[in-house]
Short mmCIF file of C-alpha atoms in Angstrom, two decimals:
data_model
loop_
_atom_site.label_atom_id
_atom_site.label_comp_id
_atom_site.label_asym_id
_atom_site.label_seq_id
_atom_site.Cartn_x
_atom_site.Cartn_y
_atom_site.Cartn_z
CA GLN A 1 109.34 105.17 102.11
CA LYS A 2 108.70 101.84 100.40
CA GLU A 3 105.91 101.79 97.89
CA VAL A 4 104.20 98.90 99.68
CA GLU A 5 104.56 98.24 103.41
CA GLN A 6 103.66 95.03 105.19
CA ASP A 7 104.32 93.89 108.75
CA PRO A 8 106.75 90.97 108.39
CA GLY A 9 105.55 89.17 111.51
CA PRO A 10 105.92 86.43 112.45
CA LEU A 11 102.33 86.17 113.48
CA SER A 12 101.29 83.14 115.57
CA VAL A 13 97.66 82.31 116.21
CA PRO A 14 95.81 79.28 117.60
CA GLU A 15 93.83 77.08 115.25
CA GLY A 16 90.33 78.46 114.65
CA ALA A 17 91.35 82.10 115.18
CA ILE A 18 90.48 84.91 112.77
CA VAL A 19 93.62 86.28 111.17
CA SER A 20 93.99 89.80 109.82
CA LEU A 21 96.85 90.58 107.43
CA ASN A 22 97.42 94.09 106.14
CA CYS A 23 99.34 96.18 103.64
CA THR A 24 99.60 99.93 103.17
CA TYR A 25 100.74 101.62 99.99
CA SER A 26 101.66 105.06 98.76
CA ASN A 27 100.86 105.03 95.03
CA SER A 28 97.31 106.20 94.46
CA ALA A 29 97.46 104.83 90.89
CA PHE A 30 97.20 101.25 92.13
CA GLN A 31 93.86 99.74 91.19
CA TYR A 32 94.44 95.99 91.25
CA PHE A 33 95.26 94.27 94.50
CA MET A 34 96.32 90.71 94.98
CA TRP A 35 97.24 88.34 97.80
CA TYR A 36 99.71 85.55 97.23
CA ARG A 37 100.43 82.64 99.57
CA GLN A 38 103.92 81.22 99.72
CA TYR A 39 104.68 78.00 101.55
CA SER A 40 108.21 77.48 102.85
CA ARG A 41 110.69 76.85 100.07
CA LYS A 42 108.00 77.12 97.38
CA GLY A 43 107.03 79.74 94.83
CA PRO A 44 104.13 82.15 95.54
CA GLU A 45 100.64 81.19 94.38
CA LEU A 46 97.74 83.58 93.78
CA LEU A 47 95.16 83.42 96.55
CA MET A 48 92.80 86.30 95.80
CA TYR A 49 92.55 89.47 93.76
CA THR A 50 90.32 92.51 93.91
CA TYR A 51 89.77 95.55 91.81
CA SER A 52 89.43 99.05 93.29
CA SER A 53 87.73 99.43 96.67
CA GLY A 54 85.43 96.93 98.31
CA ASN A 55 85.32 93.41 99.61
CA LYS A 56 85.67 90.03 98.01
CA GLU A 57 85.01 86.72 99.73
CA ASP A 58 86.20 83.23 98.79
CA GLY A 59 85.48 80.52 101.32
CA ARG A 60 87.32 81.31 104.55
CA PHE A 61 89.19 84.20 102.92
CA THR A 62 88.01 87.83 102.59
CA ALA A 63 89.99 90.53 100.84
CA GLN A 64 89.23 94.16 101.63
CA VAL A 65 90.46 97.30 99.85
CA ASP A 66 90.15 100.84 101.17
CA LYS A 67 91.65 103.09 98.50
CA SER A 68 90.88 106.27 100.43
CA SER A 69 93.20 105.06 103.20
CA LYS A 70 95.55 103.20 100.85
CA TYR A 71 95.08 100.10 102.97
CA ILE A 72 94.28 96.52 102.03
CA SER A 73 93.50 93.52 104.26
CA LEU A 74 93.16 89.79 104.05
CA PHE A 75 91.05 88.05 106.65
CA ILE A 76 91.24 84.31 107.27
CA ARG A 77 88.36 82.80 109.24
CA ASP A 78 88.63 79.52 111.13
CA SER A 79 92.35 79.41 110.49
CA GLN A 80 93.95 75.99 110.00
CA PRO A 81 97.55 74.77 110.46
CA SER A 82 97.62 74.37 106.66
CA ASP A 83 97.26 78.18 106.43
CA SER A 84 100.75 78.53 107.91
CA ALA A 85 102.70 80.33 105.18
CA THR A 86 104.00 83.72 104.16
CA TYR A 87 101.33 85.99 102.68
CA LEU A 88 102.44 88.58 100.12
CA CYS A 89 100.32 91.48 98.95
CA ALA A 90 100.84 92.76 95.42
CA MET A 91 99.37 95.65 93.51
CA SER A 92 99.37 97.20 90.08
CA GLY A 93 98.04 100.20 88.21
CA GLY A 94 96.42 97.76 85.83
CA ASN A 95 97.71 99.07 82.56
CA TYR A 96 98.57 96.30 80.14
CA GLY A 97 102.14 95.23 80.75
CA GLN A 98 102.49 97.21 83.94
CA ASN A 99 104.43 95.32 86.52
CA PHE A 100 103.33 94.35 89.98
CA VAL A 101 104.77 95.74 93.18
CA PHE A 102 105.02 93.19 95.99
CA GLY A 103 105.03 93.72 99.71
CA PRO A 104 107.71 91.92 101.76
CA GLY A 105 105.28 89.38 103.12
CA THR A 106 103.91 88.42 106.56
CA ARG A 107 104.86 85.04 107.99
CA LEU A 108 101.85 83.34 109.64
CA SER A 109 101.92 80.30 111.88
CA VAL A 110 98.65 78.64 112.92
CA LEU A 111 99.24 76.46 115.91
CA PRO A 112 97.16 73.27 116.40
CA ASN B 1 101.75 69.64 82.48
CA ALA B 2 104.83 70.56 84.57
CA GLY B 3 104.01 74.28 84.84
CA VAL B 4 107.08 76.46 85.51
CA THR B 5 110.29 74.56 86.17
CA GLN B 6 113.59 75.99 87.39
CA THR B 7 117.08 74.49 87.61
CA PRO B 8 119.17 74.23 89.62
CA LYS B 9 117.34 74.26 92.98
CA PHE B 10 120.48 75.31 94.86
CA GLN B 11 123.79 76.82 93.73
CA VAL B 12 126.91 78.13 95.44
CA LEU B 13 129.21 80.42 93.47
CA LYS B 14 132.42 82.23 94.18
CA THR B 15 132.65 85.97 93.55
CA GLY B 16 133.34 86.65 89.89
CA GLN B 17 131.97 83.37 88.55
CA SER B 18 129.23 83.35 85.96
CA MET B 19 126.27 81.03 85.67
CA THR B 20 122.89 80.62 84.04
CA LEU B 21 119.66 79.95 85.89
CA GLN B 22 117.26 77.96 83.74
CA CYS B 23 113.51 78.52 83.53
CA ALA B 24 111.01 76.71 81.33
CA GLN B 25 107.24 76.63 81.05
CA ASP B 26 104.96 74.32 79.13
CA MET B 27 101.78 76.41 79.24
CA ASN B 28 102.47 78.36 76.03
CA HIS B 29 102.62 81.60 78.05
CA GLU B 30 103.83 84.69 76.26
CA TYR B 31 104.91 86.61 79.35
CA MET B 32 107.82 85.44 81.48
CA SER B 33 109.74 87.19 84.23
CA TRP B 34 112.50 86.81 86.77
CA TYR B 35 112.25 88.01 90.39
CA ARG B 36 114.60 87.93 93.29
CA GLN B 37 113.33 87.58 96.84
CA ASP B 38 115.32 88.92 99.76
CA PRO B 39 114.34 89.08 103.44
CA GLY B 40 112.26 92.20 104.13
CA MET B 41 112.31 93.28 100.49
CA GLY B 42 109.54 91.33 98.82
CA LEU B 43 109.78 90.11 95.25
CA ARG B 44 111.65 92.50 92.96
CA LEU B 45 111.47 92.24 89.20
CA ILE B 46 114.82 91.70 87.44
CA HIS B 47 113.90 91.25 83.76
CA TYR B 48 110.81 90.29 81.85
CA SER B 49 109.80 89.21 78.37
CA VAL B 50 106.48 89.70 76.55
CA GLY B 51 107.32 87.14 73.89
CA ALA B 52 110.12 85.37 72.05
CA GLY B 53 112.81 87.83 71.03
CA ILE B 54 111.53 90.63 73.27
CA THR B 55 112.98 91.40 76.70
CA ASP B 56 113.04 94.43 79.00
CA GLN B 57 114.50 95.51 82.30
CA GLY B 58 112.67 95.45 85.58
CA GLU B 59 113.45 97.16 88.87
CA VAL B 60 116.86 95.58 89.57
CA PRO B 61 118.51 94.52 86.26
CA ASN B 62 122.15 95.31 86.96
CA GLY B 63 124.45 92.29 86.87
CA TYR B 64 121.94 90.09 85.03
CA ASN B 65 121.31 89.26 81.39
CA VAL B 66 118.36 87.53 79.75
CA SER B 67 117.37 86.32 76.30
CA ARG B 68 114.21 84.70 74.97
CA SER B 69 114.81 82.62 71.87
CA THR B 70 111.76 80.37 72.34
CA THR B 71 108.36 80.73 74.00
CA GLU B 72 109.20 78.01 76.52
CA ASP B 73 112.59 79.09 77.88
CA PHE B 74 113.79 82.22 79.64
CA PRO B 75 117.30 81.81 81.11
CA LEU B 76 118.83 84.32 83.52
CA ARG B 77 122.57 84.86 83.32
CA LEU B 78 124.74 86.19 86.08
CA LEU B 79 127.70 87.80 84.37
CA SER B 80 130.10 88.11 87.30
CA ALA B 81 128.59 86.98 90.57
CA ALA B 82 128.76 89.25 93.62
CA PRO B 83 127.77 88.52 97.25
CA SER B 84 124.92 91.06 96.82
CA GLN B 85 123.36 88.60 94.38
CA THR B 86 122.85 86.02 97.13
CA SER B 87 119.08 85.55 97.01
CA VAL B 88 116.24 83.25 96.04
CA TYR B 89 115.34 83.63 92.38
CA PHE B 90 111.88 82.96 91.02
CA CYS B 91 110.78 82.63 87.45
CA ALA B 92 107.13 83.33 86.60
CA SER B 93 104.92 83.19 83.54
CA SER B 94 101.47 84.30 82.51
CA TYR B 95 99.36 84.01 79.37
CA THR B 96 99.85 87.60 78.25
CA GLY B 97 101.09 90.76 79.85
CA LEU B 98 100.51 91.42 83.46
CA SER B 99 96.95 92.24 84.33
CA LEU B 100 94.46 91.29 86.96
CA TYR B 101 93.05 88.56 84.77
CA ASN B 102 96.29 86.88 83.83
CA GLU B 103 97.51 84.98 86.84
CA GLN B 104 101.25 84.67 87.21
CA PHE B 105 102.48 81.13 87.81
CA PHE B 106 105.70 80.89 89.78
CA GLY B 107 108.42 78.25 89.64
CA PRO B 108 109.82 76.62 92.80
CA GLY B 109 112.81 78.95 93.00
CA THR B 110 116.61 78.71 92.89
CA ARG B 111 118.55 79.43 96.08
CA LEU B 112 121.83 81.10 95.15
CA THR B 113 124.69 81.84 97.51
CA VAL B 114 127.70 83.87 96.36
CA LEU B 115 130.76 83.60 98.56
#
């Protein structure tokens, strides 16, 4: 079993739809959870991060962590064609110098 | 401020050839790392460095060498290229060691094909 699982998609939605992206993980030591966005042929860029369980909102984006279920989500409201990208989840135990574990990414297409 | 730069953008090698992927950052970051990205596998850490003169292995170090003689540069060397090393390689840097509060900045990637 991979340490971090993520549905690779592709996921196609119409413009304006609410998008739900998810990751599951197996390591209960993970405490820090991140979402990266990667446009085609570009490097990943940090979108959001959360610590432990709970929700965090930033504009049209909401990150949710449920540590009891080992499940994290990213919601995108009012999706735009510019949101078309691959979304990678990443997580870490949080100890200084501890490396991140990345999910394989979900490819999202928002159709105008 | 160029951020993280990588050269070359594309490279084709024959099995057994060696080459160096270049990575540089101008943000005075202490921490630098190399990842490879393969379909369905996510980003996997190859090697990382917490400062000049200090390097360590990541998840998939075999077949790769690194050194860190300056803060700015962190080259990745393929010793004897194999088709299994066909991948997209990303260099990343952050201010200090990995933590929630130290965002990693990624370069644009190098697409390597080994025939």
